[in-house]
PDB file of N, CA and C in Angstrom:
ATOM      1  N   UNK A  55     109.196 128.699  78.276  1.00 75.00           N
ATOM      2  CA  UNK A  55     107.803 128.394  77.967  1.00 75.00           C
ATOM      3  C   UNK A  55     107.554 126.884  77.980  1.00 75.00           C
ATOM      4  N   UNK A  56     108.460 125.835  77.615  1.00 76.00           N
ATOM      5  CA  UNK A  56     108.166 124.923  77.385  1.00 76.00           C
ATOM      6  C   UNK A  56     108.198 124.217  79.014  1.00 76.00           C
ATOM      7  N   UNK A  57     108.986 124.612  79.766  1.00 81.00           N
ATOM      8  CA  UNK A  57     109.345 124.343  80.708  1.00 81.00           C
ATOM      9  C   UNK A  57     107.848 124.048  81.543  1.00 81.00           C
ATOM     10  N   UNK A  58     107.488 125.903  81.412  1.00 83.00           N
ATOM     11  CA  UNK A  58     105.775 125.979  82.022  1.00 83.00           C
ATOM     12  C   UNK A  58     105.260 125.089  82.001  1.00 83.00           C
ATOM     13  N   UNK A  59     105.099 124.794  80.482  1.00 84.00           N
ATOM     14  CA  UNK A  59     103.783 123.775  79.678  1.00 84.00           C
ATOM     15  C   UNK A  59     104.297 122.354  80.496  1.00 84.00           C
ATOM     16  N   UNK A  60     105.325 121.390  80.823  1.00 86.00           N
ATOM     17  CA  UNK A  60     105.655 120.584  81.110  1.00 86.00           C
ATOM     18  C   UNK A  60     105.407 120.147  82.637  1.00 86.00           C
ATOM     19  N   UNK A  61     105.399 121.638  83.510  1.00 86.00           N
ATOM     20  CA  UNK A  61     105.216 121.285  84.897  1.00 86.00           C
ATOM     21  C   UNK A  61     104.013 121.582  85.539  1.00 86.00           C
ATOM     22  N   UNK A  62     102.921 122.726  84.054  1.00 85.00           N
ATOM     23  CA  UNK A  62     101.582 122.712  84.410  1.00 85.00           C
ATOM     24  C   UNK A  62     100.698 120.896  84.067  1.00 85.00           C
ATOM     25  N   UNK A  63     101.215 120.052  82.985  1.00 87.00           N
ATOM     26  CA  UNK A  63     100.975 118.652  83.029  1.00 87.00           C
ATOM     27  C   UNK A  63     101.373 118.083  83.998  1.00 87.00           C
ATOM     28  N   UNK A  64     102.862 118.513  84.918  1.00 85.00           N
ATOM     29  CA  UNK A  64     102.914 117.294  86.302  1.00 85.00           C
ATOM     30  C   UNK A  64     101.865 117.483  87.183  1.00 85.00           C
ATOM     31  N   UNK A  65     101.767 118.775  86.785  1.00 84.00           N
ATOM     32  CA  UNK A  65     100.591 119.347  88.129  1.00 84.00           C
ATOM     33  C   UNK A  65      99.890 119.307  88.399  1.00 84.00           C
ATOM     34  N   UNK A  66      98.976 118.694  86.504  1.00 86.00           N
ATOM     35  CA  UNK A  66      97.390 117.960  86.561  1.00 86.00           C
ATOM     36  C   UNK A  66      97.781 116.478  87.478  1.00 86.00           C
ATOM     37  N   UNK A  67      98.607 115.994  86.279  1.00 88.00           N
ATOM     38  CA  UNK A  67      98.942 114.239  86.680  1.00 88.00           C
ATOM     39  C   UNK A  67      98.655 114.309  88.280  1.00 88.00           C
ATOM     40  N   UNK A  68      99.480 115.173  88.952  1.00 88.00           N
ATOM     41  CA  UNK A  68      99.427 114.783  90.742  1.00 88.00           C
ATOM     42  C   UNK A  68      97.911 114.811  91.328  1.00 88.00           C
ATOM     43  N   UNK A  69      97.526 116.167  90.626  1.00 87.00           N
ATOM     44  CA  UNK A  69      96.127 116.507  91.103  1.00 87.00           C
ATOM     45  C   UNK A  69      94.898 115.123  90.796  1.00 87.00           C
ATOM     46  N   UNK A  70      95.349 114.563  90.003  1.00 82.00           N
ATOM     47  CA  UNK A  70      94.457 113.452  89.542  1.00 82.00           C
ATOM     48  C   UNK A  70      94.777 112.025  90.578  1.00 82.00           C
ATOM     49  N   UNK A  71      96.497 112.065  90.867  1.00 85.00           N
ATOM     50  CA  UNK A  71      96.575 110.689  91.480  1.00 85.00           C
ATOM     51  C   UNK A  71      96.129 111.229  92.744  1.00 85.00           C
ATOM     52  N   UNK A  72      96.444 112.502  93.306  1.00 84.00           N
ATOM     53  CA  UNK A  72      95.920 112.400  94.522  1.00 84.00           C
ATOM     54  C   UNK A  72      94.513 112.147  94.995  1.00 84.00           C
ATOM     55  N   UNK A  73      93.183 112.442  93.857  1.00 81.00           N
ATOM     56  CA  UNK A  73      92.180 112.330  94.085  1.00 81.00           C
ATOM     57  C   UNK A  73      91.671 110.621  93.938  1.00 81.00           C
ATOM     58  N   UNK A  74      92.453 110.181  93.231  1.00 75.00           N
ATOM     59  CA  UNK A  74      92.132 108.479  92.905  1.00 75.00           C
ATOM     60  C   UNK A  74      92.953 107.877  94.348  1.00 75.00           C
ATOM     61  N   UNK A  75      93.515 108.804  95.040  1.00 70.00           N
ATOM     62  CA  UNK A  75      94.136 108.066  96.307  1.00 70.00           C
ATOM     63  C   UNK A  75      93.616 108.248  97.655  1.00 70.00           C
ATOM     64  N   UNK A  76      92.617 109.492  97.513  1.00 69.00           N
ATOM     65  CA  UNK A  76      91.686 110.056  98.866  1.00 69.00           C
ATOM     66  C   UNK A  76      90.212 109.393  98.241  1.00 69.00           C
ATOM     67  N   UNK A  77      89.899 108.841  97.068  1.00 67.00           N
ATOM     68  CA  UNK A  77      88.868 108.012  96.467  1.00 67.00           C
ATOM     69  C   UNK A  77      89.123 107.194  97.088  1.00 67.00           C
ATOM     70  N   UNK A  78      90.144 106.158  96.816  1.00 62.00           N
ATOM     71  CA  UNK A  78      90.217 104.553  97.418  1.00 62.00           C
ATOM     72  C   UNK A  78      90.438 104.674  98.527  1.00 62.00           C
ATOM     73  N   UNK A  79      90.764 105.680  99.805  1.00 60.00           N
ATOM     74  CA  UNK A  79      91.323 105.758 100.661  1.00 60.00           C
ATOM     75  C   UNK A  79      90.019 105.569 101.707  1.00 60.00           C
ATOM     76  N   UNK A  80      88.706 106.214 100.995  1.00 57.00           N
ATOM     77  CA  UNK A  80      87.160 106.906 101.705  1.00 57.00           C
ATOM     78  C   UNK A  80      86.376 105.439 101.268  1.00 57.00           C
ATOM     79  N   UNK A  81      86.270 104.949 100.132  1.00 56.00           N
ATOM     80  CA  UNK A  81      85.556 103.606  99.102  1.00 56.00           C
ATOM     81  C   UNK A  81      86.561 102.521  99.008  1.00 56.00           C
ATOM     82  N   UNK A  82      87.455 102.156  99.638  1.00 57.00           N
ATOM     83  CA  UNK A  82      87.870 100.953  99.539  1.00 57.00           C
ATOM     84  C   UNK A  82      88.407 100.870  97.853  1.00 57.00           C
ATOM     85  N   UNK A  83      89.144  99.690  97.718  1.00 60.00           N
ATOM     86  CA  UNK A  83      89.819  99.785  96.577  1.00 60.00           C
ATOM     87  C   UNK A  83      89.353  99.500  95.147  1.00 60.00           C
ATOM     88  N   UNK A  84      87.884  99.866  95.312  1.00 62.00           N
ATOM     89  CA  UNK A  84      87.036  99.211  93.810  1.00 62.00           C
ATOM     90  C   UNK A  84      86.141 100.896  93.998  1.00 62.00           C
ATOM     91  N   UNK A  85      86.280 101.996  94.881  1.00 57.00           N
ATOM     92  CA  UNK A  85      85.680 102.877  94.743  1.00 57.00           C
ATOM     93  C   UNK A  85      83.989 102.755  95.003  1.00 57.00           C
ATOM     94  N   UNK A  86      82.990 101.571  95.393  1.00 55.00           N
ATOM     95  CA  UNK A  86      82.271 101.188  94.899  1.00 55.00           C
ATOM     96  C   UNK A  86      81.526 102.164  96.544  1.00 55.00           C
ATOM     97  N   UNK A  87      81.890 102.497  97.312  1.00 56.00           N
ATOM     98  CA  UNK A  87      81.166 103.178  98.266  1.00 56.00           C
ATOM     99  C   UNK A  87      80.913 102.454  99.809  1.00 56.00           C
ATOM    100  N   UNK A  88      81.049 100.992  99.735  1.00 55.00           N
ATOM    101  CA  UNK A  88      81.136 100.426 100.696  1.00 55.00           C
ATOM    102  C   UNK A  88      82.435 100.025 101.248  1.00 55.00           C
ATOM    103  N   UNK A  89      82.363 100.113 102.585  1.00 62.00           N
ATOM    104  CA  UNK A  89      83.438  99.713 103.101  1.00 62.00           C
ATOM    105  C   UNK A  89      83.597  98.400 104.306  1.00 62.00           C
ATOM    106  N   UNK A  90      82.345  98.294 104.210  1.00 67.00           N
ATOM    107  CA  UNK A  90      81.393  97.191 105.132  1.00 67.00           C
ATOM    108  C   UNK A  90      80.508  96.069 104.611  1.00 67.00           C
ATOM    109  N   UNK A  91      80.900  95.371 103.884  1.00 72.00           N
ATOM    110  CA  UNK A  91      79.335  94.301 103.194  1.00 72.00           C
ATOM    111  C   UNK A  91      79.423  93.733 104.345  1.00 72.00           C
ATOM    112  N   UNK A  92      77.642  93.523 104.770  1.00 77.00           N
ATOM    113  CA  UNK A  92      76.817  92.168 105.854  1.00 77.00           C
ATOM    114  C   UNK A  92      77.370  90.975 104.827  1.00 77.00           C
ATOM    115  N   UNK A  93      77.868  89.933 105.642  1.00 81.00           N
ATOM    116  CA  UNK A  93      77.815  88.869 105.123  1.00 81.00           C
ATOM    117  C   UNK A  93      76.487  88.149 104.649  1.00 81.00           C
ATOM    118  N   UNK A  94      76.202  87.198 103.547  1.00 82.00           N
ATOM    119  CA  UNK A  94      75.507  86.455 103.655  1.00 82.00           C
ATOM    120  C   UNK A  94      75.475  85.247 104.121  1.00 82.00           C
ATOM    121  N   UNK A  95      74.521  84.658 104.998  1.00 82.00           N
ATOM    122  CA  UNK A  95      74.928  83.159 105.868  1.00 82.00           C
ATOM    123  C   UNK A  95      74.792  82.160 105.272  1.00 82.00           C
ATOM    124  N   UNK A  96      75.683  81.115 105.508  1.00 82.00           N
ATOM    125  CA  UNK A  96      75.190  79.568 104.461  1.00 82.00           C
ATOM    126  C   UNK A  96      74.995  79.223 105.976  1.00 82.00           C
ATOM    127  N   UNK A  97      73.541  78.107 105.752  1.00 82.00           N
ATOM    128  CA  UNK A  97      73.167  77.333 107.093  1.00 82.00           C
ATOM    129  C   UNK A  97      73.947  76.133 107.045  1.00 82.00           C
ATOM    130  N   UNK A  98      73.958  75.186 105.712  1.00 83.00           N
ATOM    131  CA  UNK A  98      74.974  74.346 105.874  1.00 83.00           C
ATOM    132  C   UNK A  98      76.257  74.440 105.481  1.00 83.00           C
ATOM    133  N   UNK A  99      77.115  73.742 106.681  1.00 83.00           N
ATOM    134  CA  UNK A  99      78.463  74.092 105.734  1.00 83.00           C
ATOM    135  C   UNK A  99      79.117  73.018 106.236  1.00 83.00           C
ATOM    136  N   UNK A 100      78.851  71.716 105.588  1.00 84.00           N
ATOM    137  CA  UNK A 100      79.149  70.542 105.758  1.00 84.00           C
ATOM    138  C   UNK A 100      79.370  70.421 104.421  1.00 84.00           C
ATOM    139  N   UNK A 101      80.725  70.573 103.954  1.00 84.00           N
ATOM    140  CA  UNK A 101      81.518  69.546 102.721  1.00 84.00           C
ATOM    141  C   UNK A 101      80.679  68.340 102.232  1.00 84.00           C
ATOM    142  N   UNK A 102      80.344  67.365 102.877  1.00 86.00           N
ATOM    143  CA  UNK A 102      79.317  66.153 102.335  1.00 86.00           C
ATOM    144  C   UNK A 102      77.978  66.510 101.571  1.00 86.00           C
ATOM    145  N   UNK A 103      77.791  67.447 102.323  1.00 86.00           N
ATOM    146  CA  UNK A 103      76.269  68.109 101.530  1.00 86.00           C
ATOM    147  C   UNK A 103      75.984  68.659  99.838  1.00 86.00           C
ATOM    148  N   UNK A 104      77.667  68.945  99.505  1.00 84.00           N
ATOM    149  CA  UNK A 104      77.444  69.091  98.432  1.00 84.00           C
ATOM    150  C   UNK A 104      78.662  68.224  97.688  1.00 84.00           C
ATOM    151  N   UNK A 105      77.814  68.175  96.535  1.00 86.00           N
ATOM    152  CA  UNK A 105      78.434  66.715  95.982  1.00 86.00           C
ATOM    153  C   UNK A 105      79.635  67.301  94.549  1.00 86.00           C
ATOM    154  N   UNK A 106      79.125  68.535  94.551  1.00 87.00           N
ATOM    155  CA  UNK A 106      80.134  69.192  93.342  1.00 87.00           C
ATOM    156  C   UNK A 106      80.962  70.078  93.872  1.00 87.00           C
ATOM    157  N   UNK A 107      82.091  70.365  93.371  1.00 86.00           N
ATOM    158  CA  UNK A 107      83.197  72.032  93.932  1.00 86.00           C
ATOM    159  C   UNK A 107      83.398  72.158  92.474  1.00 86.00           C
ATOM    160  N   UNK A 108      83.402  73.348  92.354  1.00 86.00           N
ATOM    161  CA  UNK A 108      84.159  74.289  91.537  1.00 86.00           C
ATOM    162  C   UNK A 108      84.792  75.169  91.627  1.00 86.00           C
ATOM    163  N   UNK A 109      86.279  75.965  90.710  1.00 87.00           N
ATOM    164  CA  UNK A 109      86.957  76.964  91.056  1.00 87.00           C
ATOM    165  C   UNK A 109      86.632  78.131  89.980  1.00 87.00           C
ATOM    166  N   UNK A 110      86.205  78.726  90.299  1.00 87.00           N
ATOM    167  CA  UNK A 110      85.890  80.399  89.695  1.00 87.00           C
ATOM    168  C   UNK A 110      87.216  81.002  89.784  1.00 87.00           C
ATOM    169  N   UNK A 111      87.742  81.505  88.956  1.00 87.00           N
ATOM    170  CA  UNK A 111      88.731  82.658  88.738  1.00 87.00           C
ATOM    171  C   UNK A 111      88.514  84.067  88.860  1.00 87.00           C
ATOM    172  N   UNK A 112      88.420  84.834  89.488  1.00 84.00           N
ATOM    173  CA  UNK A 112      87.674  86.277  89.503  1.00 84.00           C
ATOM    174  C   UNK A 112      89.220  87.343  89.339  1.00 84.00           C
ATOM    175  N   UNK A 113      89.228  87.727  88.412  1.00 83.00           N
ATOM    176  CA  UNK A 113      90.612  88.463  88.209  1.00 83.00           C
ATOM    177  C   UNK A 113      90.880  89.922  89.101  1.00 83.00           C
ATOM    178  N   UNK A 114      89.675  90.565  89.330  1.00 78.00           N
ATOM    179  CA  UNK A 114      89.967  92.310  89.676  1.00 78.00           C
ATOM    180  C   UNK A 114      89.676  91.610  90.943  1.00 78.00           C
ATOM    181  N   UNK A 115      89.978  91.281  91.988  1.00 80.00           N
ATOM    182  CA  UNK A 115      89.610  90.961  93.176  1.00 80.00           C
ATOM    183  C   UNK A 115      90.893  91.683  93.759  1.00 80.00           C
ATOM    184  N   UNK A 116      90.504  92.708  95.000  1.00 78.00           N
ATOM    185  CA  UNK A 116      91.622  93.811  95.419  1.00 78.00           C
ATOM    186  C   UNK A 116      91.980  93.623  97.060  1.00 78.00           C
ATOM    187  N   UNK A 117      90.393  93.473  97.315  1.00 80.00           N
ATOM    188  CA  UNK A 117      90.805  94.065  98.686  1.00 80.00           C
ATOM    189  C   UNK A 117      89.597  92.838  99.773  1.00 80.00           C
ATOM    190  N   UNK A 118      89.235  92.966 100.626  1.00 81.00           N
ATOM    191  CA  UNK A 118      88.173  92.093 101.875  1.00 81.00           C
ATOM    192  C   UNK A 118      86.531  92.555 101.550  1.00 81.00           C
ATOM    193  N   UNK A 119      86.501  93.878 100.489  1.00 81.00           N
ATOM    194  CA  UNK A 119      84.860  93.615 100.261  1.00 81.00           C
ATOM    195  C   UNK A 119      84.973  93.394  99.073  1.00 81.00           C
ATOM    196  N   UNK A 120      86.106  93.385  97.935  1.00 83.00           N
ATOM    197  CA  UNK A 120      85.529  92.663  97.035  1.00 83.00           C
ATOM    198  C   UNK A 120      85.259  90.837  96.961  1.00 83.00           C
ATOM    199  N   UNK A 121      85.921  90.454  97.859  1.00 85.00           N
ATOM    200  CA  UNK A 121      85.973  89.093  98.521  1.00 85.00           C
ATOM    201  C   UNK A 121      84.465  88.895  98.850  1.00 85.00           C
ATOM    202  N   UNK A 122      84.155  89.787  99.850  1.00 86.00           N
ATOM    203  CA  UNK A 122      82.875  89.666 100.724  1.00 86.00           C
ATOM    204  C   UNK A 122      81.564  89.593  99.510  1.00 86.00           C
ATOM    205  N   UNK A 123      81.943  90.647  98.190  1.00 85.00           N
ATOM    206  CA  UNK A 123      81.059  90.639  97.991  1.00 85.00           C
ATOM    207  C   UNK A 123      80.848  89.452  96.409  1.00 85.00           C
ATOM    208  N   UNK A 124      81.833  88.875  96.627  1.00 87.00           N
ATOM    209  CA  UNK A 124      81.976  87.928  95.135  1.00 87.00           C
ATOM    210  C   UNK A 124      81.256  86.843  96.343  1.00 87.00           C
ATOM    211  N   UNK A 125      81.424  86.561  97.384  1.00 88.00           N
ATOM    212  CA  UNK A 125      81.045  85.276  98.137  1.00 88.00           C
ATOM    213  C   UNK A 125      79.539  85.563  98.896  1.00 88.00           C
ATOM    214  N   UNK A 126      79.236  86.991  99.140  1.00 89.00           N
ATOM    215  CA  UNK A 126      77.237  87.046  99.187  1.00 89.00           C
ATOM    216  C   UNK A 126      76.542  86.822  97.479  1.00 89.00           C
ATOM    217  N   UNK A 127      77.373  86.981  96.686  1.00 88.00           N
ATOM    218  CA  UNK A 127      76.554  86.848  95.535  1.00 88.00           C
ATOM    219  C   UNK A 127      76.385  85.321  94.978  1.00 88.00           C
ATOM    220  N   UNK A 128      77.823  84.251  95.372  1.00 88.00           N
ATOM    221  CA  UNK A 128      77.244  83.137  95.303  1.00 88.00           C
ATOM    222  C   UNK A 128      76.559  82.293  96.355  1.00 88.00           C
ATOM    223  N   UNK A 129      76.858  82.715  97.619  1.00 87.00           N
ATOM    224  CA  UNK A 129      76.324  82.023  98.852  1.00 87.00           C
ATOM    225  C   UNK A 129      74.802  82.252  98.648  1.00 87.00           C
ATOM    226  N   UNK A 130      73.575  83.614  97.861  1.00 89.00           N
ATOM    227  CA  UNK A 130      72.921  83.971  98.017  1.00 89.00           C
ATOM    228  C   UNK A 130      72.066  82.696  97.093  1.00 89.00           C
ATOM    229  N   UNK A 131      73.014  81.966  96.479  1.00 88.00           N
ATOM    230  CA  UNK A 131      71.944  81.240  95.724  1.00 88.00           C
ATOM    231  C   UNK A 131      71.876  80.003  96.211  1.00 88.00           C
ATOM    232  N   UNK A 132      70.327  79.643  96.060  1.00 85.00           N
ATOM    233  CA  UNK A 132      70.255  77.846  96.904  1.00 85.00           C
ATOM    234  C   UNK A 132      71.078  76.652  96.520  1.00 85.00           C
ATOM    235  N   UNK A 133      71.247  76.167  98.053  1.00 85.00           N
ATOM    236  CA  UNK A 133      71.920  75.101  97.278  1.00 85.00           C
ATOM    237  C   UNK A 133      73.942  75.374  97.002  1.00 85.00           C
ATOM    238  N   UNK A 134      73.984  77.033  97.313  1.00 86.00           N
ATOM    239  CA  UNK A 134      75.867  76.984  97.076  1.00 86.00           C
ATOM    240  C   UNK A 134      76.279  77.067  98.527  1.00 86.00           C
ATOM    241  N   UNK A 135      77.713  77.177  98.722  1.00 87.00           N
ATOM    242  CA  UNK A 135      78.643  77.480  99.338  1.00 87.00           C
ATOM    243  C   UNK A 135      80.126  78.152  98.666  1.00 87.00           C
ATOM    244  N   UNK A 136      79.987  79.323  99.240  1.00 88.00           N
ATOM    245  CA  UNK A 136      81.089  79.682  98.340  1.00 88.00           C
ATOM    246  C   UNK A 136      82.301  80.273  99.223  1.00 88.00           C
ATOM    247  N   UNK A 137      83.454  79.979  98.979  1.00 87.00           N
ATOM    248  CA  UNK A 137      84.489  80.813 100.144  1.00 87.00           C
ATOM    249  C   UNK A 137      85.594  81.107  98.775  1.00 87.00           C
ATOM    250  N   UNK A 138      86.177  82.753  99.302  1.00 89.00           N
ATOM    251  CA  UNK A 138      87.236  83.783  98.246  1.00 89.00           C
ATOM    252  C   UNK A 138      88.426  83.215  99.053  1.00 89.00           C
ATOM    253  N   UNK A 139      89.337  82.701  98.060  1.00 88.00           N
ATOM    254  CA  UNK A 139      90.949  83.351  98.545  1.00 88.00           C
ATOM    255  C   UNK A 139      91.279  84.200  97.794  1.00 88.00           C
ATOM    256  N   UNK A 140      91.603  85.431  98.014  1.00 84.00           N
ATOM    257  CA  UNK A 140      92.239  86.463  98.072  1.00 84.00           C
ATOM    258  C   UNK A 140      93.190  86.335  97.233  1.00 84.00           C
ATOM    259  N   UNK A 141      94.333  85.563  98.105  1.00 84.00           N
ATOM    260  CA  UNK A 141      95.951  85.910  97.123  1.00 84.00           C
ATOM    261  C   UNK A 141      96.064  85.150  95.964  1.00 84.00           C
ATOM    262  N   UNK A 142      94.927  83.912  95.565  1.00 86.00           N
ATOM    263  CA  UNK A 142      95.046  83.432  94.392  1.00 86.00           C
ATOM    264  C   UNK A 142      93.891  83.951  93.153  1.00 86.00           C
ATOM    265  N   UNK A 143      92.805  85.037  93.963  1.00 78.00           N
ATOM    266  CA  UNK A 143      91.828  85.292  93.131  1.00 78.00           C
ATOM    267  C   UNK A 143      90.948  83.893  92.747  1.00 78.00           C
ATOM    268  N   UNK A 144      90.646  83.269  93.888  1.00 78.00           N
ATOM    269  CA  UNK A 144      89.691  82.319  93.278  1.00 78.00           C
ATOM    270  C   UNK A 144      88.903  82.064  94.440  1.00 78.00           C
TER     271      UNK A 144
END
C-alpha cells in the first residue's frame, strides 16, 4: 500500500513537470505567450547624445524576449537608449 501511495505522487510530480515543459516549450521561458516581441527603434544611437549611462540589474531575465522586452520598455521612453546583456542580467 505504501508503495502505491508513493508512485501515485511520482506520477503527479511527472505529470506536472511535463506540463511546465510543453508550457515553456509553446511560451518561451517566462510562459508569457509571446515568442516574438517587435522591437522598439531608438533613432539615435550615438553614445555622445547622451550624457548619462546607467546599469539596471534585472534578475529573472531567461531567455531573447525577456531581453527584447526589458529593452522596448526602456527604449520606449524619450530621451533613453537601452541595450540587455543576457549572461550578466543587466
Amino acid at each position: 500500500m505504501g508503495n502505491f501511495v508513493i508512485l501515485a505522487l511520482v506520477g503527479v510530480i511527472i505529470v506536472f513537470a511535463v506540463r511546465s515543459v510543453i508550457k515553456r516549450g509553446k511560451n518561451g521561458c517566462c510562459g508569457g505567450g509571446e515568442c516574438s516581441v517587435d522591437s522598439v527603434k531608438v533613432s539615435d544611437k550615438v553614445e555622445g547624445h547622451y550624457p548619462f549611462k546607467a546599469m539596471i540589474s534585472v534578475d529573472d531575465m531567461h531567455c531573447g524576449t525577456c531581453k527584447k522586452k526589458v529593452e522596448n520598455a526602456l527604449n520606449a521612453i524619450s530621451g533613453v537608449w537601452a541595450t540587455v546583456d543576457l549572461s550578466s542580467h543587466t
